[in-house]
mmCIF file of C-alpha atoms in Angstrom:
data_model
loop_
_atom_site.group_PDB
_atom_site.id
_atom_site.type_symbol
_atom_site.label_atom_id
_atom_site.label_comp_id
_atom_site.label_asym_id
_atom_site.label_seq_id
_atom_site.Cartn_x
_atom_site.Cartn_y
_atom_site.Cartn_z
ATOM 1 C CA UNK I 14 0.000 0.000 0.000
ATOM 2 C CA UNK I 15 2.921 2.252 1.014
ATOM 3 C CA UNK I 16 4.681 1.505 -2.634
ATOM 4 C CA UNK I 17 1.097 2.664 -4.415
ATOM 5 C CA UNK I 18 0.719 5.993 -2.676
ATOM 6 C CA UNK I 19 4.591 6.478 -3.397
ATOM 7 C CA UNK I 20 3.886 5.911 -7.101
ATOM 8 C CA UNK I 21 0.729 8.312 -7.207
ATOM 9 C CA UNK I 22 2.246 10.366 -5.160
ATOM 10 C CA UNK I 23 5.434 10.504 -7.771
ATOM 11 C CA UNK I 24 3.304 10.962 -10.556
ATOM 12 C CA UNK I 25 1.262 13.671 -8.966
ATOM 13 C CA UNK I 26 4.348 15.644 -8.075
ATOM 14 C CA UNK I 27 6.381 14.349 -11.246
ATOM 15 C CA UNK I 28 2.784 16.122 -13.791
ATOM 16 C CA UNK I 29 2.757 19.367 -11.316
ATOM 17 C CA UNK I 30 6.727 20.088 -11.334
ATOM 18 C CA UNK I 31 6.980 19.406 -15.055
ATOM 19 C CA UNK I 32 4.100 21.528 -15.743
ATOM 20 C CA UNK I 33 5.495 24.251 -13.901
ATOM 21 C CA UNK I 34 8.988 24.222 -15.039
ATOM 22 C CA UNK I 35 7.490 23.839 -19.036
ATOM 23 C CA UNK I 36 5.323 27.313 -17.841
ATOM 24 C CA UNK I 37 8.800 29.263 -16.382
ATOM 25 C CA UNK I 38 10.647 28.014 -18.992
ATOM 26 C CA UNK I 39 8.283 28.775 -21.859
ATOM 27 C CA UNK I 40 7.756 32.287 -20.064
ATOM 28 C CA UNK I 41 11.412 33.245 -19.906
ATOM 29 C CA UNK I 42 13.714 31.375 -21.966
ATOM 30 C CA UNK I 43 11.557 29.774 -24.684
ATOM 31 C CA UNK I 44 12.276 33.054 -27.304
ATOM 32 C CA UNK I 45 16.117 33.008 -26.419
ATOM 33 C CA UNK I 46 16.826 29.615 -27.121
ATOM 34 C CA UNK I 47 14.864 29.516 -29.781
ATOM 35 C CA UNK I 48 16.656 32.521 -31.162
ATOM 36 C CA UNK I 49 13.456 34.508 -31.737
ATOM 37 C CA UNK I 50 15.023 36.998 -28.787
ATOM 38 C CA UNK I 51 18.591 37.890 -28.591
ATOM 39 C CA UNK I 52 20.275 38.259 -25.412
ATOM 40 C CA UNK I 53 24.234 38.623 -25.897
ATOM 41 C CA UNK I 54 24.194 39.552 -22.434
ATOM 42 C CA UNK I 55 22.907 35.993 -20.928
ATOM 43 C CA UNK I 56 25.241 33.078 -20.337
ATOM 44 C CA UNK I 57 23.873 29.893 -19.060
ATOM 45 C CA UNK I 58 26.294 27.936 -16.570
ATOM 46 C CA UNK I 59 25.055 24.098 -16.019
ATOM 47 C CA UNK I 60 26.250 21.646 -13.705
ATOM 48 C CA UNK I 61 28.480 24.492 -12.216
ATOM 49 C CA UNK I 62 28.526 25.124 -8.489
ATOM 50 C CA UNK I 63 28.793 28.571 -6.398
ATOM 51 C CA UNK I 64 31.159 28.322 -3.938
ATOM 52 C CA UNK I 65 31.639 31.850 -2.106
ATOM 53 C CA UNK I 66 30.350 35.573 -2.855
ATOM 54 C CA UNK I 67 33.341 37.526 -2.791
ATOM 55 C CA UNK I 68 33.485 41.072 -0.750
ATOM 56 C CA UNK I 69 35.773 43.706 -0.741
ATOM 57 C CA UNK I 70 35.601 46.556 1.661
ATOM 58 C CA UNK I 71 31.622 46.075 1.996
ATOM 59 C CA UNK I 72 31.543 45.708 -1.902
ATOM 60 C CA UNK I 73 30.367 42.293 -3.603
ATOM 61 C CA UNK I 74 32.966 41.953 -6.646
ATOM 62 C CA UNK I 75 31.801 39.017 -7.935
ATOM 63 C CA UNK I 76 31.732 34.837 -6.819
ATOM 64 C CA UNK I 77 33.739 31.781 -6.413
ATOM 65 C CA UNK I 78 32.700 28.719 -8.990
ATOM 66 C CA UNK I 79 33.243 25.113 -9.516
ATOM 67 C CA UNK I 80 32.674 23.384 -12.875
ATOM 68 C CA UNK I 81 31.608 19.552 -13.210
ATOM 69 C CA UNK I 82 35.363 18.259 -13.817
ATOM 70 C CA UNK I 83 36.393 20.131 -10.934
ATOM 71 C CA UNK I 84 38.189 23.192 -12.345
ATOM 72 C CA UNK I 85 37.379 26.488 -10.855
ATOM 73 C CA UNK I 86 37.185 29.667 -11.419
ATOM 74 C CA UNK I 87 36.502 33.216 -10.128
ATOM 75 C CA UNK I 88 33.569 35.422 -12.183
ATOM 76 C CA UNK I 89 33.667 38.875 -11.241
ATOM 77 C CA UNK I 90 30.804 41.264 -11.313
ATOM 78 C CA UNK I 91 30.642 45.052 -13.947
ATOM 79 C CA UNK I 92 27.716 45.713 -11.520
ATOM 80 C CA UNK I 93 25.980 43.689 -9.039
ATOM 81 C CA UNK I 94 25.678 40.078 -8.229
ATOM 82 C CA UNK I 95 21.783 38.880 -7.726
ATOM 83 C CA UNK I 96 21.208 36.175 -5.523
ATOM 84 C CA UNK I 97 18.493 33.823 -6.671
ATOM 85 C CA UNK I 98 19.037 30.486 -4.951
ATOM 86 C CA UNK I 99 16.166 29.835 -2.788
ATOM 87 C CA UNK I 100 14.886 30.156 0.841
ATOM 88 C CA UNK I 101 17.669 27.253 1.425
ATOM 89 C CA UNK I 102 20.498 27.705 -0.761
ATOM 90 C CA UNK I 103 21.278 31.543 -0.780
ATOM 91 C CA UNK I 104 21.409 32.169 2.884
ATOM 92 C CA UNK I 105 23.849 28.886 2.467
ATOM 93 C CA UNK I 106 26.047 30.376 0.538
ATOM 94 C CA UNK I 107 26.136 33.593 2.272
ATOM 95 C CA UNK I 108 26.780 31.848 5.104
ATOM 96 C CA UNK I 109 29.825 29.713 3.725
ATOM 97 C CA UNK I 110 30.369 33.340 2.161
ATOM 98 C CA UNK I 111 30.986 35.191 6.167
ATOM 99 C CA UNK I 112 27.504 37.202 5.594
ATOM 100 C CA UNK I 113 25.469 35.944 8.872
ATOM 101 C CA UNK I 114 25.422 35.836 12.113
ATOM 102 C CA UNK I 115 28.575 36.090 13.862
ATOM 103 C CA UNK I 116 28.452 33.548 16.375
ATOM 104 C CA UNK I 117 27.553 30.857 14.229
ATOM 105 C CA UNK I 118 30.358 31.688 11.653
ATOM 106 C CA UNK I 119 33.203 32.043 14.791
ATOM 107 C CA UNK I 120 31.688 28.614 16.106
ATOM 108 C CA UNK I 121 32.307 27.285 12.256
ATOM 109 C CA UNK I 122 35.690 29.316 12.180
ATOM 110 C CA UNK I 123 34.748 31.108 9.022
ATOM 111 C CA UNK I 124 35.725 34.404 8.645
ATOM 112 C CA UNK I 125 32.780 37.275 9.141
ATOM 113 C CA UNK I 126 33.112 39.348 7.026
ATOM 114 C CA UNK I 127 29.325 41.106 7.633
ATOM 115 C CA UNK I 128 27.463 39.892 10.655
ATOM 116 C CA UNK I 129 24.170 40.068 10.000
ATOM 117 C CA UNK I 130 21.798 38.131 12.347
ATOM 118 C CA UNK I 131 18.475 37.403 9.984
ATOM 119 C CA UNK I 132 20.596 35.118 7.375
ATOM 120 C CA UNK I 133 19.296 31.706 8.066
ATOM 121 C CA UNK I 134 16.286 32.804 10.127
ATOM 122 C CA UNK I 135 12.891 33.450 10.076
ATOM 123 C CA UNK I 136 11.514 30.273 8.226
ATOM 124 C CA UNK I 137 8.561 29.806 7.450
ATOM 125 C CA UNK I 138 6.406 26.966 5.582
ATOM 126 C CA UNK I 139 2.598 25.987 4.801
ATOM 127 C CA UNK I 140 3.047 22.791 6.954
ATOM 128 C CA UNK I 141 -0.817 20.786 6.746
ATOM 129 C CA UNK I 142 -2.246 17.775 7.989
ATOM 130 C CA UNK I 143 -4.802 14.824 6.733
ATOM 131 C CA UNK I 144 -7.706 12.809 7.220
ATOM 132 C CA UNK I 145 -8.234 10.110 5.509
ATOM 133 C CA UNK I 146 -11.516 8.176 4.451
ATOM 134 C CA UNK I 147 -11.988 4.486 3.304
ATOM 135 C CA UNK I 148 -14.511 4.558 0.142
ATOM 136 C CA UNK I 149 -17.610 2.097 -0.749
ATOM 137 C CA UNK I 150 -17.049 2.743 -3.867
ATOM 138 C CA UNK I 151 -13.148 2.509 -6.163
ATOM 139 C CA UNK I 152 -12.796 6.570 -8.039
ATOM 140 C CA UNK I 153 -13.804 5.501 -11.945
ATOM 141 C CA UNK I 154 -10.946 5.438 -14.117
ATOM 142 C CA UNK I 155 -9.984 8.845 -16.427
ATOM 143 C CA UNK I 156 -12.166 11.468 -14.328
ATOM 144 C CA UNK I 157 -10.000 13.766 -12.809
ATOM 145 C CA UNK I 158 -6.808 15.659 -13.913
ATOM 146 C CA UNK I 159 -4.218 15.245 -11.361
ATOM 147 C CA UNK I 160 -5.894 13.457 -8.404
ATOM 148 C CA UNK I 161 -7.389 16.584 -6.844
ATOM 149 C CA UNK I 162 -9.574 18.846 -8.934
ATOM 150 C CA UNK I 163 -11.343 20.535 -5.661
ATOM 151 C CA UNK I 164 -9.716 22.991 -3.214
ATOM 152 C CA UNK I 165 -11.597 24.130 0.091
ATOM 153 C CA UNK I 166 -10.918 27.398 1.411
ATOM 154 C CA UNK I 167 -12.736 28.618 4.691
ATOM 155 C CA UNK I 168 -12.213 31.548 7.118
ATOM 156 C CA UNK I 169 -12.034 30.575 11.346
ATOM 157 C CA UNK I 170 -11.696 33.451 12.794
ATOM 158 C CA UNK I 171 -13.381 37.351 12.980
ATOM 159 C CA UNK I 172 -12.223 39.636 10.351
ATOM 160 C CA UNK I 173 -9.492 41.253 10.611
ATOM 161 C CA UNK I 174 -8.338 38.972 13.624
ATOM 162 C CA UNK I 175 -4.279 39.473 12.638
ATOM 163 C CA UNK I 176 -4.791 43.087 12.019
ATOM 164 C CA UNK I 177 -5.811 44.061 8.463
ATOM 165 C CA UNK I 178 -6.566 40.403 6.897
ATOM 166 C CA UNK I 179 -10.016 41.085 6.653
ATOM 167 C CA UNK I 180 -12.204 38.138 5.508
ATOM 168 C CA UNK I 181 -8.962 35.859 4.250
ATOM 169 C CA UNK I 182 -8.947 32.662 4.233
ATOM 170 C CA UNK I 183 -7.136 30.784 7.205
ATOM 171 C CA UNK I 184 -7.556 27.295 6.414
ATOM 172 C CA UNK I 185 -7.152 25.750 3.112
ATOM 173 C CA UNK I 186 -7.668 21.990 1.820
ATOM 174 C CA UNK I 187 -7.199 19.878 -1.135
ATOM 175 C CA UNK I 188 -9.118 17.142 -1.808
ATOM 176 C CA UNK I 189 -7.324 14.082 -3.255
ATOM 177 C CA UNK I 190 -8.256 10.339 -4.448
ATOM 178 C CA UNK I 191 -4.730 9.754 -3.191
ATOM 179 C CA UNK I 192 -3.950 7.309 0.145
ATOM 180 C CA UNK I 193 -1.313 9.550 1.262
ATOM 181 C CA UNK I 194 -0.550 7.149 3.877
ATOM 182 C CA UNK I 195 3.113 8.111 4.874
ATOM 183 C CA UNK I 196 2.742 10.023 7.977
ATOM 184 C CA UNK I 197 -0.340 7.820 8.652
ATOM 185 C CA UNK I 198 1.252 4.632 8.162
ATOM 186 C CA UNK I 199 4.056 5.243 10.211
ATOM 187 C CA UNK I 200 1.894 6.015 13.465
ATOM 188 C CA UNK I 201 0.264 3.009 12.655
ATOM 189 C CA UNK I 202 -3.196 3.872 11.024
ATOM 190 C CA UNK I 203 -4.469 1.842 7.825
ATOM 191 C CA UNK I 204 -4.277 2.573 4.478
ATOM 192 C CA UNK I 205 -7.104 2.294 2.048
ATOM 193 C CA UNK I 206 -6.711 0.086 -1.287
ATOM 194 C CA UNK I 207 -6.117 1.741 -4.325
ATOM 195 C CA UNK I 208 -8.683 3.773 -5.953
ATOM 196 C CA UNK I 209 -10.389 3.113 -2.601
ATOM 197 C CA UNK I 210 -9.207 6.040 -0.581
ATOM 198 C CA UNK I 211 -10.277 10.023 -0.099
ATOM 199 C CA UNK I 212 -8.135 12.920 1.017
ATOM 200 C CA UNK I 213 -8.391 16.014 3.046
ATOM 201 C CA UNK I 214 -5.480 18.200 3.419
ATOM 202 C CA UNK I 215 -6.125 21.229 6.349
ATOM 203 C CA UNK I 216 -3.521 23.116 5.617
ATOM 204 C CA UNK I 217 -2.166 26.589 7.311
ATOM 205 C CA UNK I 218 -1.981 29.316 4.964
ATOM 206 C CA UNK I 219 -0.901 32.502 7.083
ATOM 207 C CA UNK I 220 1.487 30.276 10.044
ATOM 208 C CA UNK I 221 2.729 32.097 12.931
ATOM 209 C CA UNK I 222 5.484 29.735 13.935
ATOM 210 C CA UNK I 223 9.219 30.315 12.608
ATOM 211 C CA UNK I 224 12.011 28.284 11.985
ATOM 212 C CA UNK I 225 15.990 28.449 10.972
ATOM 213 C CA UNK I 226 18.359 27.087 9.299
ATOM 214 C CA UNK I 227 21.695 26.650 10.103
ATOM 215 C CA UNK I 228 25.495 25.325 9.073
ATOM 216 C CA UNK I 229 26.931 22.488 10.804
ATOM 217 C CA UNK I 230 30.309 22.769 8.854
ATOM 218 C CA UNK I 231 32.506 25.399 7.504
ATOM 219 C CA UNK I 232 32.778 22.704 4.515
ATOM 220 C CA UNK I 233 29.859 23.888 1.404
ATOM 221 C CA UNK I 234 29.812 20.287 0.647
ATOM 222 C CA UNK I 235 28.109 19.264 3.658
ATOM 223 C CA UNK I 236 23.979 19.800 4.103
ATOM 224 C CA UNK I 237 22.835 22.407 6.407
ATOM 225 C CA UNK I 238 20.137 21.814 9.268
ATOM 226 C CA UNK I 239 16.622 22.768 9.057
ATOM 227 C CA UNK I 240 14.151 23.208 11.238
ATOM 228 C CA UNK I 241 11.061 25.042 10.712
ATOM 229 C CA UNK I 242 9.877 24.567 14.504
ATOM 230 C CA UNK I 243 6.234 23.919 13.373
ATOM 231 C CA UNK I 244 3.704 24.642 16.196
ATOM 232 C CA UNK I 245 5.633 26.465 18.482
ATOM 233 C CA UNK I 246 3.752 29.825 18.396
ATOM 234 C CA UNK I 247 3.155 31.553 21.313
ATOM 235 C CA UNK I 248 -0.952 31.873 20.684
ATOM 236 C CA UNK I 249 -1.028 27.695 19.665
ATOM 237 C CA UNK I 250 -2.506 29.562 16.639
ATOM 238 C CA UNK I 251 -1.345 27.020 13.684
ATOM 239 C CA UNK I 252 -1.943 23.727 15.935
ATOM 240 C CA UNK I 253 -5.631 25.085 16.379
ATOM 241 C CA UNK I 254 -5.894 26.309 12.413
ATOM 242 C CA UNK I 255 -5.478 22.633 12.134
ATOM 243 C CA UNK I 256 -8.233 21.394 14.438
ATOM 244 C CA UNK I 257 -10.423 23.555 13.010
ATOM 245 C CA UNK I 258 -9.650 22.264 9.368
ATOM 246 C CA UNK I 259 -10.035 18.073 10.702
ATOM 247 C CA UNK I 260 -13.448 19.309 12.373
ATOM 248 C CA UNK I 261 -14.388 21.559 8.765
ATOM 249 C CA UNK I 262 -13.814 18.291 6.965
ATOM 250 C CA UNK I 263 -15.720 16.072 8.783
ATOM 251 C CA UNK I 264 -18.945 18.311 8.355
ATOM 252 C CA UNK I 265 -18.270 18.787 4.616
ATOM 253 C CA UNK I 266 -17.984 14.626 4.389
ATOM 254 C CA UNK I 267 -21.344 14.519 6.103
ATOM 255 C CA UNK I 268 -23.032 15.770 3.449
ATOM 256 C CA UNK I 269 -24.106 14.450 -0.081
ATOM 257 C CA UNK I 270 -22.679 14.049 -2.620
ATOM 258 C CA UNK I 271 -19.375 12.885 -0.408
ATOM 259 C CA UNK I 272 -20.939 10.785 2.343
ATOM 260 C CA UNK I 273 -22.651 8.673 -0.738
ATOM 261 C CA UNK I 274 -19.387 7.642 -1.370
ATOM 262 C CA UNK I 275 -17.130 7.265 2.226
ATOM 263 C CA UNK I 276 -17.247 4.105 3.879
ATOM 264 C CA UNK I 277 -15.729 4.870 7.148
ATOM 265 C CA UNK I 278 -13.231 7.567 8.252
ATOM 266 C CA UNK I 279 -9.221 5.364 8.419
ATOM 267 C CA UNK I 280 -7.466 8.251 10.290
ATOM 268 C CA UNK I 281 -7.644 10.090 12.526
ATOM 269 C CA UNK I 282 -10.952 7.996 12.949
ATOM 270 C CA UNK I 283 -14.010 8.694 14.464
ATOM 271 C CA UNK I 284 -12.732 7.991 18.006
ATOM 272 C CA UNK I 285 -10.376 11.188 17.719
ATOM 273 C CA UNK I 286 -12.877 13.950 19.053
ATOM 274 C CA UNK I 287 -11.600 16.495 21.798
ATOM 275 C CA UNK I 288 -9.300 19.114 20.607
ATOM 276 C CA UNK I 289 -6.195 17.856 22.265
ATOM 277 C CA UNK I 290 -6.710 14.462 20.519
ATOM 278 C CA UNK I 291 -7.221 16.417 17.450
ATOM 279 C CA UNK I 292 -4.710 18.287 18.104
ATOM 280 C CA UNK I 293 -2.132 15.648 18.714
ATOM 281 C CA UNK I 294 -2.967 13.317 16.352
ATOM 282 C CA UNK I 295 -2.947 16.784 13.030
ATOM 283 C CA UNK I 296 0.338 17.911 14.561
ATOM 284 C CA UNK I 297 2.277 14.285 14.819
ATOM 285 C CA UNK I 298 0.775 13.362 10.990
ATOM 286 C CA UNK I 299 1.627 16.661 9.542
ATOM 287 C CA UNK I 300 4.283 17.312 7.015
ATOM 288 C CA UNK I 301 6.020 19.933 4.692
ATOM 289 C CA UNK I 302 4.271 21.579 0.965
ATOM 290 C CA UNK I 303 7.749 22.296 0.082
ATOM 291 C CA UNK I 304 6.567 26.147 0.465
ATOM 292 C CA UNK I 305 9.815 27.542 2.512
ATOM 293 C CA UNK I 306 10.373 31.500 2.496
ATOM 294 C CA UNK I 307 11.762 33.983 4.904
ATOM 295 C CA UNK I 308 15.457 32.780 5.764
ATOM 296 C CA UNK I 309 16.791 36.892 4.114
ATOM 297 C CA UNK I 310 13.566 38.579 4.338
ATOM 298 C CA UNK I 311 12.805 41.844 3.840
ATOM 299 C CA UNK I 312 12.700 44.432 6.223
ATOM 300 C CA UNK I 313 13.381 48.183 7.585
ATOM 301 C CA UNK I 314 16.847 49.021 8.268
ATOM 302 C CA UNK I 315 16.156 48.884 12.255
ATOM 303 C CA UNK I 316 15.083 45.459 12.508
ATOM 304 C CA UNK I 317 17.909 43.504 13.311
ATOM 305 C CA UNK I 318 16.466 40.429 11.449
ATOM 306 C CA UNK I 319 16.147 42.113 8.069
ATOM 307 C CA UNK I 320 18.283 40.936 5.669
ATOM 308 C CA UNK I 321 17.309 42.806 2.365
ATOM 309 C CA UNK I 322 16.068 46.805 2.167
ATOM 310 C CA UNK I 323 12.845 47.281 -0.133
ATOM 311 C CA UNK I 324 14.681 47.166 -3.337
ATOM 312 C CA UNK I 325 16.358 43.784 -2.402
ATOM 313 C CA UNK I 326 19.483 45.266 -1.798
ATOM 314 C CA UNK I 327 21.617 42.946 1.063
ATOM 315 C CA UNK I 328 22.342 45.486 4.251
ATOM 316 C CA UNK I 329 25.582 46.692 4.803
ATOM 317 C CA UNK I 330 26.886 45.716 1.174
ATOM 318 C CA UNK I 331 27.020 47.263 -2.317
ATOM 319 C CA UNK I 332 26.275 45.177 -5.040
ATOM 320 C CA UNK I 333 24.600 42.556 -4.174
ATOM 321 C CA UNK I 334 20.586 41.968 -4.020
ATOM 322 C CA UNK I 335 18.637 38.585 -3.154
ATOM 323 C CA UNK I 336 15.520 37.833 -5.620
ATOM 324 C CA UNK I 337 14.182 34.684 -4.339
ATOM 325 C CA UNK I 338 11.517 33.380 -2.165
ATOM 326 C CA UNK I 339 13.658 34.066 0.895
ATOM 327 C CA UNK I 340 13.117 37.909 1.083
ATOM 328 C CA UNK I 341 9.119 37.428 1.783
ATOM 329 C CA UNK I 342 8.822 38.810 5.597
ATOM 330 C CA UNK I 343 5.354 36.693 5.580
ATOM 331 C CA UNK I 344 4.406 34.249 3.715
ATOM 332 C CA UNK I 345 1.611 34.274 1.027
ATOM 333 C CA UNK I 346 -1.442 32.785 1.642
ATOM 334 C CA UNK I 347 -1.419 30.841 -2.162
ATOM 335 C CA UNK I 348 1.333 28.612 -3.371
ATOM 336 C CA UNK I 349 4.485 31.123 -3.177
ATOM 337 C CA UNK I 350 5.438 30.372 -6.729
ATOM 338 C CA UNK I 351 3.707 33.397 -8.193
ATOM 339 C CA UNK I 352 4.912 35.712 -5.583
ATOM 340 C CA UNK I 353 8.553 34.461 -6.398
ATOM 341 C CA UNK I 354 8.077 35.293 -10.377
ATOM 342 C CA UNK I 355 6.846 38.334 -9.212
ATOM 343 C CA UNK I 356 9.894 39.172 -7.135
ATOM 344 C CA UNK I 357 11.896 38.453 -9.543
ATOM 345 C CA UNK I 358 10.087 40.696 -12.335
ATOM 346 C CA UNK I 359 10.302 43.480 -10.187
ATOM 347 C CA UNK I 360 13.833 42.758 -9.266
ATOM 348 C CA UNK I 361 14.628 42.977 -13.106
ATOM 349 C CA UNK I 362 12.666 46.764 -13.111
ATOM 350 C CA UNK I 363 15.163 47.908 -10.359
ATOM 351 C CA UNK I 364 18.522 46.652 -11.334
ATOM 352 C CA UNK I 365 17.670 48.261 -15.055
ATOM 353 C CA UNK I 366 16.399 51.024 -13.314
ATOM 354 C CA UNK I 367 19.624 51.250 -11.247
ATOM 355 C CA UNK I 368 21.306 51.101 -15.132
ATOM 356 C CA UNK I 369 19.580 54.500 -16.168
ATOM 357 C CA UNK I 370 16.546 52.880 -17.590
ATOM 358 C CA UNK I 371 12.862 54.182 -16.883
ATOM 359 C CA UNK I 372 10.724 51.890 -18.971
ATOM 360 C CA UNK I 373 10.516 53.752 -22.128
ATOM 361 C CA UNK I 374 9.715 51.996 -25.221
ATOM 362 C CA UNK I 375 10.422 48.571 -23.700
ATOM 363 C CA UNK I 376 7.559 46.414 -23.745
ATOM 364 C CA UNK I 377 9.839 43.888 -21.286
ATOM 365 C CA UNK I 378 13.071 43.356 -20.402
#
């Protein structure tokens, strides 16, 4: 059973990350490889690793690389360097760089050469949890696109409980003819048979709790630690989002056309009723969306975790800017993908706009 929900769950995530890529791709790089754009100013780089941002009195000049057979190089900068490796990778290499916080690069024995605390910090994630129904009935065969063609979005608490988030939704579901059993197998619950099993996915889409990530070696080769320190808010506001999504669920499966079709409820099953059992049960079967922002988020020069000014410029050095998913101070309610393409759209207006350029007769860059 285990093996099945790892190959639907594959495919599922195999359709969705091709489909994305094919939609970036086609968006930005289709007409240049294709030759119907020219851009003498791109070079591509594959299979070539960033090994150090280099800094001269408070100036980026340019980075450190590796190539596949091993051979390395130094690339140096005419005007800035843009950082654009993710909410994990680019406060990595800043931190292998000496840009972070200075205890944890004098522990490492790396050199600081900018101490600046937010670099790693500040994590956040969508983390959600399931239940899990047993159907009557197997899903027919070539009637839905990817597995889960139905979203649920619902709002818990009064309007404009977290200050000016009005009527937003605070607790979003997908509903899936998956048996994502992993989580749920391992603390011991059943799994439906294949084509036998529904899906609902409570998931937090404004989380309060934040997490780090951190270097356990001064060597770039070896994998940093992560933790994103899910459910340790202050207000127990994301472990409640969550009860409130298992208890939504159940009342939406209680009515027709779903309870036509569910033949009993597998997990948390229906003798999981008080919040804390709720509670416990969400929490210790919840798991990542692969959603991580925050770790050089943006922020006004006196906060001492802001990593990034409002044009994405790194504090406390010239030339370099971060355009990634990392800079988000918050994290989006939706899927942060658009939000990143956003980012980096705008990040392209300001560093041409830093060039002398104001947008005339330029119908994109």
């Amino acid at each position: 059973m285990v093996d099945e929900a790892r190959r639907a769950l594959r495919k599922y995530y195999l359709w969705s990350s091709t489909l994305l890529i094919k939609l970036t791709y086609c968006r930005y790089l289709h007409d240049i490889i294709n030759g119907k754009i020219r851009r003498p100013n791109l070079t591509i780089l594959t299979e070539t690793w960033v090994n150090k941002i280099n800094v001269v009195n408070d100036k980026v000049t340019g980075i450190d690389i590796t190539f596949k057979d091993g051979k390395r190089r130094q690339l140096f900068a005419k005007a800035e360097t843009i950082l654009c490796g993710g909410a994990f990778d680019t406060p990595k290499l800043m931190l292998h760089s000496g840009i972070g916080p200075r205890k944890q690069l004098e522990d490492l024995k790396i050199p600081v050469i900018k101490n600046l605390p937010g670099v790693g910090e500040s994590l956040q994630d969508h983390p959600e949890t399931i239940i899990m129904w047993e159907l009557n009935t197997r899903v027919p065969e070539n009637q839905t696109t990817m597995d889960s063609d139905a979203g649920v979005f619902l709002r818990r608490e009064p309007t404009n409980a977290a200050g000016e988030d009005g009527n937003a939704a605070d607790i979003m579901m997908h509903c899936y003819q998956i048996p994502f059993t992993f989580n749920t197998g391992r603390l011991g619950y059943p799994g439906p048979a294949e084509g036998f099993a529904f899906c609902m996915t409570p998931n937090i889409p404004r989380p309060r709790s934040r997490g780090r990530m951190w270097l356990n070696s001064s060597d770039p080769s070896e994998k940093p630690s992560i933790d994103f320190q899910y459910f340790t808010d202050a207000e127990d506001y994301d472990a409640k989002t969550l009860v409130a999504g298992i208890k939504a669920a159940r009342k939406i499966a209680q009515q027709a056309p779903f309870s036509n079709w569910l033949l009993r409820e597998v997990a948390p099953g229906p003798a999981c009723q008080t919040d804390e059992e709720i509670s416990e049960y969400a929490r210790r079967a919840a798991h990542t969306v692969y959603h991580p922002v925050g770790t050089t988020k943006m922020g006004r020069a006196d906060d001492p975790m802001a990593v990034v000014d409002p044009e994405l410029k790194v504090y406390g050095l010239k030339g370099l800017r971060i355009a990634d998913a990392g800079v988000m101070p918050e994290i989006p309610s939706i899927n942060p993908m658009v939000t990143v393409l956003a980012i980096g759209e705008r990040a392209a207006e300001l560093i041409a706009a830093s060039a002398g350029w104001r947008g005339e007769n330029v119908s994109k860059l």
